[in-house]
PDB file of C-alpha atoms in Angstrom:
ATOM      1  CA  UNK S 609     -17.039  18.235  20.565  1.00  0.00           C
ATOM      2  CA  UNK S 610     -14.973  16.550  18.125  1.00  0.00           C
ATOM      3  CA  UNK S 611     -11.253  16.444  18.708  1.00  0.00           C
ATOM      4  CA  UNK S 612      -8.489  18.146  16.398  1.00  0.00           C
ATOM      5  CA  UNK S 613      -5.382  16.461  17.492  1.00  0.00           C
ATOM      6  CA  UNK S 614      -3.776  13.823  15.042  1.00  0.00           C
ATOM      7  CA  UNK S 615      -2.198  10.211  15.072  1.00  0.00           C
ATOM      8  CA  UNK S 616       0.989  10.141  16.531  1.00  0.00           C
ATOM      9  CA  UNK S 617       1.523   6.812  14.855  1.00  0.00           C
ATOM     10  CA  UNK S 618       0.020   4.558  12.841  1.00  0.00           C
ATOM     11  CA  UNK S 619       0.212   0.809  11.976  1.00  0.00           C
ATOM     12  CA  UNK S 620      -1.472  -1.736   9.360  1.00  0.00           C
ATOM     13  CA  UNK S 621      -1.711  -5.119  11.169  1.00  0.00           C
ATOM     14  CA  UNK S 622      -2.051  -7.600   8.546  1.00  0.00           C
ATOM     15  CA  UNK S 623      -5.587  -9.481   8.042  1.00  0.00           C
ATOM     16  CA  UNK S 624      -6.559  -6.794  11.181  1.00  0.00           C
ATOM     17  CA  UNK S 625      -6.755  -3.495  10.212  1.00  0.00           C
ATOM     18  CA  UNK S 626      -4.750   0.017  10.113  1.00  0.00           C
ATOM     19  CA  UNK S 627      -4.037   1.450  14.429  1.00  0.00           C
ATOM     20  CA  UNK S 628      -3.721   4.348  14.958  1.00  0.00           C
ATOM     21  CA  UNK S 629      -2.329   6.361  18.065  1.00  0.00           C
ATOM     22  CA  UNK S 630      -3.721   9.520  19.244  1.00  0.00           C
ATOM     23  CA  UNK S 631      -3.293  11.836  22.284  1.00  0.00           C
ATOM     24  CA  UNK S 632      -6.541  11.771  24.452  1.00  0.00           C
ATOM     25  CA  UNK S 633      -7.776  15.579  24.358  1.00  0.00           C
ATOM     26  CA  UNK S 634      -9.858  15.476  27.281  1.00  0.00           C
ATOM     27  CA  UNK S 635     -12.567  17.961  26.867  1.00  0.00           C
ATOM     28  CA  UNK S 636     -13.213  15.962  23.165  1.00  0.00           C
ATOM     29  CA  UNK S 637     -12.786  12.555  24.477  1.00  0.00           C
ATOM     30  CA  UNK S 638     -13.536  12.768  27.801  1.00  0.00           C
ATOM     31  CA  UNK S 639     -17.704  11.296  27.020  1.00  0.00           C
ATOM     32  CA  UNK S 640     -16.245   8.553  25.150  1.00  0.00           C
ATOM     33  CA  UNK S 641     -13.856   7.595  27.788  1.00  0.00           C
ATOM     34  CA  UNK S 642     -16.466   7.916  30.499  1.00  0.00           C
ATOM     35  CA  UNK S 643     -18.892   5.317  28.659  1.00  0.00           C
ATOM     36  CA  UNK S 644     -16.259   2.880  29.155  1.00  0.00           C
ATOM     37  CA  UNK S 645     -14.744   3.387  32.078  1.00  0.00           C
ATOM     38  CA  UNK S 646     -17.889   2.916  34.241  1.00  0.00           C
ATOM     39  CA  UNK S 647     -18.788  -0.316  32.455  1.00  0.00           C
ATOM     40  CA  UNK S 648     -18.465  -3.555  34.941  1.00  0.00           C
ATOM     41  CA  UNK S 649     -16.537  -5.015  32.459  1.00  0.00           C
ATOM     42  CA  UNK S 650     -13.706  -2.419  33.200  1.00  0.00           C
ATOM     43  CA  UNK S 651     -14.088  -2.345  37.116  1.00  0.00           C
ATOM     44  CA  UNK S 652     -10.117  -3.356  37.300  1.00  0.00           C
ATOM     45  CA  UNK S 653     -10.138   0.190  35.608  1.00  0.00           C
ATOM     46  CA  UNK S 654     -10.618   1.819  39.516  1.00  0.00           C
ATOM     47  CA  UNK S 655     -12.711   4.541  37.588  1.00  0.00           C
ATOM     48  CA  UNK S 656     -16.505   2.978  38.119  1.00  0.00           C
ATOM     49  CA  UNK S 657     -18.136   5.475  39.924  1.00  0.00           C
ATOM     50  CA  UNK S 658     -16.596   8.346  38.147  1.00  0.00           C
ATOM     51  CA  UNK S 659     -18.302  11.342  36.711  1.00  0.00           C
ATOM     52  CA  UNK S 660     -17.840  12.337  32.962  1.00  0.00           C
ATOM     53  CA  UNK S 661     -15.957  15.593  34.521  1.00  0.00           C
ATOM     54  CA  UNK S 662     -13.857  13.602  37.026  1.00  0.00           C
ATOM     55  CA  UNK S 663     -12.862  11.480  34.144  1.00  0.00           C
ATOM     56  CA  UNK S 664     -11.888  15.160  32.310  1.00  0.00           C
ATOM     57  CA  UNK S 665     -10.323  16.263  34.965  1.00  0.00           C
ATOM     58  CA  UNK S 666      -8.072  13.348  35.336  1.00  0.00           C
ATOM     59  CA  UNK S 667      -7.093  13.455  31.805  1.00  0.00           C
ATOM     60  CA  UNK S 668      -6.628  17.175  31.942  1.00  0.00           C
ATOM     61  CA  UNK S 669      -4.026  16.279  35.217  1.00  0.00           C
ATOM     62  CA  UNK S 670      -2.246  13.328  32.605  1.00  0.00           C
ATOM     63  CA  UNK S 671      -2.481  15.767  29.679  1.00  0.00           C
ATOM     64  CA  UNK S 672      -0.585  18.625  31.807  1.00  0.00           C
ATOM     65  CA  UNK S 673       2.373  15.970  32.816  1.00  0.00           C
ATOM     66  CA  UNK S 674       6.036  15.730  30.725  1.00  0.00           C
ATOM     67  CA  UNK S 675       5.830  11.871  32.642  1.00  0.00           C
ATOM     68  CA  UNK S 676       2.552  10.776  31.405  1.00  0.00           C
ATOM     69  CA  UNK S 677       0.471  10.141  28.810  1.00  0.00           C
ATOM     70  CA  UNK S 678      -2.877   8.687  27.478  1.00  0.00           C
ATOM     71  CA  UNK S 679      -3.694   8.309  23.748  1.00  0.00           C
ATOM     72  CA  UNK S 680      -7.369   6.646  21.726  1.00  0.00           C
ATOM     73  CA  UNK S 681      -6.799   4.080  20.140  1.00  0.00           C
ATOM     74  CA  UNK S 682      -8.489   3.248  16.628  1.00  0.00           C
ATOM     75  CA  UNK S 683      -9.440   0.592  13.970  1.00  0.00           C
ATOM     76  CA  UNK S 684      -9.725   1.823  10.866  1.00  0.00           C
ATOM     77  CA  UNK S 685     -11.109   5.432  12.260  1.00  0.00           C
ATOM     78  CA  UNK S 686     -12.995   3.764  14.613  1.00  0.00           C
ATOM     79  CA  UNK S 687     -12.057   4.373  18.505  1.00  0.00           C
ATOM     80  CA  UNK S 688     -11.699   0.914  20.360  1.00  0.00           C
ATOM     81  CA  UNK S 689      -9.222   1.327  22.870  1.00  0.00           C
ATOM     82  CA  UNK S 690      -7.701   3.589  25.647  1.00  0.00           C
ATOM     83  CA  UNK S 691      -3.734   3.137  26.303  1.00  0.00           C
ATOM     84  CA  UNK S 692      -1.528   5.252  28.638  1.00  0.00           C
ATOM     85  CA  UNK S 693       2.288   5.166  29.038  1.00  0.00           C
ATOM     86  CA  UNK S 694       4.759   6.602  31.902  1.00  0.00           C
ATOM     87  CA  UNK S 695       7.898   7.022  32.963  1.00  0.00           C
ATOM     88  CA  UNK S 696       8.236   4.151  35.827  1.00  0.00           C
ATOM     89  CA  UNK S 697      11.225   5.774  37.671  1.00  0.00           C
ATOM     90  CA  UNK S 698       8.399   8.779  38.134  1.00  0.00           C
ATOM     91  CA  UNK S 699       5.126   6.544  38.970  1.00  0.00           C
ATOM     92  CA  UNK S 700       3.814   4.863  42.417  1.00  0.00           C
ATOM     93  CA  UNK S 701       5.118   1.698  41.126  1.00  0.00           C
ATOM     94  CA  UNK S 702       8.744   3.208  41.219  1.00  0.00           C
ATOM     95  CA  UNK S 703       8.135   2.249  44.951  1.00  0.00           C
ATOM     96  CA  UNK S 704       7.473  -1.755  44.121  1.00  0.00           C
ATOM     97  CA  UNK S 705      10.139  -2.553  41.865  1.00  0.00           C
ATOM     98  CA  UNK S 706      14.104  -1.655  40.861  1.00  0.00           C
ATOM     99  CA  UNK S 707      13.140   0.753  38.005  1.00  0.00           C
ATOM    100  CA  UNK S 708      16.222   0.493  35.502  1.00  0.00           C
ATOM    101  CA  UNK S 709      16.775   2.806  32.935  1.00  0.00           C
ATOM    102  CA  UNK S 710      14.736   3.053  29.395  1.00  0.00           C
ATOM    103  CA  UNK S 711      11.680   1.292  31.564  1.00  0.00           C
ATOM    104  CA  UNK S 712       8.280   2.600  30.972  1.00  0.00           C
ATOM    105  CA  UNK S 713       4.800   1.385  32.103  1.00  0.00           C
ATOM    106  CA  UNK S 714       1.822   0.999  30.389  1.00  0.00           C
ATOM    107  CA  UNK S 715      -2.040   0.466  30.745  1.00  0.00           C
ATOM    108  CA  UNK S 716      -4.512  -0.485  28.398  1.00  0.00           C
ATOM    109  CA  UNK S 717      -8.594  -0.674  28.750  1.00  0.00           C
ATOM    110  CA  UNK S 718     -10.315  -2.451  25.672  1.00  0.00           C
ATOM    111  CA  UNK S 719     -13.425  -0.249  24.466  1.00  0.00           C
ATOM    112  CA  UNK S 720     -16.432  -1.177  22.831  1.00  0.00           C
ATOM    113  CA  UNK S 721     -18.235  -3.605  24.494  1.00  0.00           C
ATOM    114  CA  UNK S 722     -17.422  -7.546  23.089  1.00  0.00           C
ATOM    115  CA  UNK S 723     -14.706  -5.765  20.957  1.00  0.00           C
ATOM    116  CA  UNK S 724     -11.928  -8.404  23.487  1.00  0.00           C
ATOM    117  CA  UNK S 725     -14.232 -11.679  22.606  1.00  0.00           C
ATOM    118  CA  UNK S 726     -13.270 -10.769  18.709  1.00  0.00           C
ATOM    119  CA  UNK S 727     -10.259 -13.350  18.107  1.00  0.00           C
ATOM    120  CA  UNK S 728      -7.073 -11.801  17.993  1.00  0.00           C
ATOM    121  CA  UNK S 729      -8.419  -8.392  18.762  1.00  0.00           C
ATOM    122  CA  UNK S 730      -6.368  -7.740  21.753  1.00  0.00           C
ATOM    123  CA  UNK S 731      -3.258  -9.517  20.277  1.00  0.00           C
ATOM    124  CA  UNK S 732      -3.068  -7.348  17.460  1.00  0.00           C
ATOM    125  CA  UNK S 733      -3.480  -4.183  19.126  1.00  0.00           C
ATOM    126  CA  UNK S 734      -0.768  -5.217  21.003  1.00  0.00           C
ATOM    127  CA  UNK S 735       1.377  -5.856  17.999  1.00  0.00           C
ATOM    128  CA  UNK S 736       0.914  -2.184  17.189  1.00  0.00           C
ATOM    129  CA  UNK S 737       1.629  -0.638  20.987  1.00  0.00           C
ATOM    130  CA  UNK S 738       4.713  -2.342  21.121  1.00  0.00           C
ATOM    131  CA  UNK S 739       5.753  -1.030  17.949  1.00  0.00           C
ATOM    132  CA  UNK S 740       4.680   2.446  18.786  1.00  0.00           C
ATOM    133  CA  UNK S 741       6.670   2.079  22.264  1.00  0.00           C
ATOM    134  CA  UNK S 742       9.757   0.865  20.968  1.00  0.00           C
ATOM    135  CA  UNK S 743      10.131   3.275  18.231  1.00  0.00           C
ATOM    136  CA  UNK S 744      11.535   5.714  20.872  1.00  0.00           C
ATOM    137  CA  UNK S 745      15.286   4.181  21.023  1.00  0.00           C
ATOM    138  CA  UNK S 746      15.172   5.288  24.960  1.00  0.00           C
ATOM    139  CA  UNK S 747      12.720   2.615  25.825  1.00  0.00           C
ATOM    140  CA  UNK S 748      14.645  -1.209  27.114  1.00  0.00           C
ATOM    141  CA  UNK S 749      11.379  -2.627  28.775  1.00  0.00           C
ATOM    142  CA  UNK S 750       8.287  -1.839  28.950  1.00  0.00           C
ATOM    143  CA  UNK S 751       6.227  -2.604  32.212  1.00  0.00           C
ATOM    144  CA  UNK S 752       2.403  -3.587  33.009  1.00  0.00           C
ATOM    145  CA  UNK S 753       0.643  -3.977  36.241  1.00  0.00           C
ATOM    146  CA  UNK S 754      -2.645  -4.891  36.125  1.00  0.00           C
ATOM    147  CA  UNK S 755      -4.830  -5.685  38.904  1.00  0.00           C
ATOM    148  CA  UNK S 756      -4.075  -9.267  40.719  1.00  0.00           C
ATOM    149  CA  UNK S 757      -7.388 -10.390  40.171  1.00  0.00           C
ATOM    150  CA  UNK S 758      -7.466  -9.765  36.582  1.00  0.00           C
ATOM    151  CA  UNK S 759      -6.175 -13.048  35.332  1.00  0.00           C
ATOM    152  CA  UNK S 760      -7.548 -12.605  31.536  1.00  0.00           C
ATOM    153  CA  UNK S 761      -4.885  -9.369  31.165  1.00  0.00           C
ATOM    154  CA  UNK S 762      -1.806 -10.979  32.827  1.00  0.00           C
ATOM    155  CA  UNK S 763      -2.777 -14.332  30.734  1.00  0.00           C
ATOM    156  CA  UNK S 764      -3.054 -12.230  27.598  1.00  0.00           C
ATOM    157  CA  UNK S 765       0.176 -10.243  28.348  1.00  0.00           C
ATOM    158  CA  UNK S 766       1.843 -13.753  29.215  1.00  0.00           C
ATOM    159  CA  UNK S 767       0.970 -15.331  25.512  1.00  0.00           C
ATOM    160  CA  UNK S 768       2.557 -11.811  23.837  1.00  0.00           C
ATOM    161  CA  UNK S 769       5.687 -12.266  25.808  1.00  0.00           C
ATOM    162  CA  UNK S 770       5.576 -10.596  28.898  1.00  0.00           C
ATOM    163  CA  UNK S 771       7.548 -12.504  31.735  1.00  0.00           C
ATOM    164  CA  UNK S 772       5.622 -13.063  35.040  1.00  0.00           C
ATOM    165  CA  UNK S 773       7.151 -10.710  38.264  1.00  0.00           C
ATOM    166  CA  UNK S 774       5.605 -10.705  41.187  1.00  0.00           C
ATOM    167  CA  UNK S 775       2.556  -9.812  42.955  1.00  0.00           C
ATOM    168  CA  UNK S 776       2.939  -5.895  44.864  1.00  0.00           C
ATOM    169  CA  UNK S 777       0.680  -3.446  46.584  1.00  0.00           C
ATOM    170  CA  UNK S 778       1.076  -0.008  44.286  1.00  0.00           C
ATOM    171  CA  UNK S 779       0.471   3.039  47.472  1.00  0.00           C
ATOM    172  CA  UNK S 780      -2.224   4.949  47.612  1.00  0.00           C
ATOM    173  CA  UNK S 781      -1.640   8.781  45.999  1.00  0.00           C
ATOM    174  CA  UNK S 782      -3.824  11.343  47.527  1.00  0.00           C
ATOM    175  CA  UNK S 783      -2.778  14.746  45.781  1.00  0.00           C
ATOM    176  CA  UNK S 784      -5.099  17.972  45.530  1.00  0.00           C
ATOM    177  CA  UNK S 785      -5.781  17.602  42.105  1.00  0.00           C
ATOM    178  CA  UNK S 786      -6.456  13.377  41.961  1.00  0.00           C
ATOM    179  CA  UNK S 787      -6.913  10.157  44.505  1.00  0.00           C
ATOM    180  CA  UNK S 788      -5.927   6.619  43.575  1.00  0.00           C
ATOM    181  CA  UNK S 789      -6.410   3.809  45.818  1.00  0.00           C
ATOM    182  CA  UNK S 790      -3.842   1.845  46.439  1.00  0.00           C
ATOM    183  CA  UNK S 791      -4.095  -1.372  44.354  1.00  0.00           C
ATOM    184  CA  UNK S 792      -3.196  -5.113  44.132  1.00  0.00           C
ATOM    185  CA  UNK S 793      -1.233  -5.329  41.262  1.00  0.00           C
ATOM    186  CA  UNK S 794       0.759  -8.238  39.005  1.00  0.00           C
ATOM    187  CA  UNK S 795       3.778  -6.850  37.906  1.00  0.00           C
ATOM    188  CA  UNK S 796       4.881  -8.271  34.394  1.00  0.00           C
ATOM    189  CA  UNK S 797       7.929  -7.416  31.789  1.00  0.00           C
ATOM    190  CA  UNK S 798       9.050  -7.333  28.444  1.00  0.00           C
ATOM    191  CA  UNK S 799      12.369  -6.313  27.449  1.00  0.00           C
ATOM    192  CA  UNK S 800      13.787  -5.112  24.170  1.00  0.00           C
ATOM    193  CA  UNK S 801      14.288  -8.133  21.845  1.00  0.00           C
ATOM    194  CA  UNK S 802      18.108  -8.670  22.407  1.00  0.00           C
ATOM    195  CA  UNK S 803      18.869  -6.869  25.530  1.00  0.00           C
ATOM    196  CA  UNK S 804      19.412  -8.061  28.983  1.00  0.00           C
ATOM    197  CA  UNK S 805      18.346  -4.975  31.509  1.00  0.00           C
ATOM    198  CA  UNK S 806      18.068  -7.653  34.653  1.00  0.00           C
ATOM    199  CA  UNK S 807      14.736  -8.541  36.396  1.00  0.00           C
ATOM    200  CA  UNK S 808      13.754  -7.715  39.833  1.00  0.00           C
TER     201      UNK S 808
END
């Protein structure tokens, strides 16, 4: 199944390549997704033992939410990346932190296999998400909270500006339609060049 939906943004990174940002359709995407999700590599992920149709219905649940949302990322056509954003004040980690207005989380996964051990790779994807993000004039700070244990994410996020916050257990969510385990998390933030929303 090939997917119909089109870039919601797109971004030529110098010396890197043209990103693009597209919305995951999960019945298209959802085989893609699986193959990397359920790598070791991506066991900070919490989807390991998923199925292919777990991982569709999951993305069918984000897909369905105003709050939420999960887009493929490519290089030059090619998919490497999954990234999802959300509306903090309406997330489990609303219940960790002061969520101030214009905040919004994000999550990233890396996709092809060795595609993070390419120099820059990761930093220049980056470059691109934060320009996607803070083209809506809403957004003051944008938020990440990846697992505590995964010290090569909060070091990356560190070198492209995010300031350290501190260390929080997000709550389990056990809902009808999807189960997340509660999770270890390192909560860091970057704020809007020139404003001063206050840190927790």
């Amino acid at each position: 199944m090939i997917s119909t939906r089109q870039p919601v943004h797109s971004h030529l990174v110098e010396g890197f390549g043209t990103v693009t940002i597209t919305p995951v359709d999960p019945a298209a995407d959802s085989a893609l997704i699986h193959s990397w999700v359920t790598e070791e590599r991506a066991r900070f992920w919490g989807m390991g033992e998923a199925s292919r149709e777990l991982v569709q219905e999951i993305y069918e649940d984000v897909d369905r939410r105003t709050t939420h949302h999960a887009f493929l990322i490519g290089r030059d056509g090619e998919p490497v990346a999954l990234f999802q954003t959300y509306d903090c004040a309406e997330d489990r980690v609303s219940e960790c932190y002061e969520v101030l207005p214009g905040d919004i989380g994000v999550h990233l996964l890396i996709g092809p296999a060795g595609a993070a051990a390419e120099h820059g790779f990761t930093s220049n994807l980056l470059v691109a998400f934060m320009a996607f993000v803070f083209a809506d004039p809403t957004v003051r700070r944008v938020i990440a909270e990846p697992d505590a244990r995964n010290t090569k994410a909060i070091t990356r996020l560190e070198r492209t500006g995010f300031a350290l916050g501190p260390e929080v257990e997000l709550p389990e969510i056990d809902l009808p339609e999807v189960f997340i385990p509660a999770k270890q998390a390192r909560l860091l933030f970057f704020s809007v060049p020139g404003s001063q929303p206050g840190t927790p």
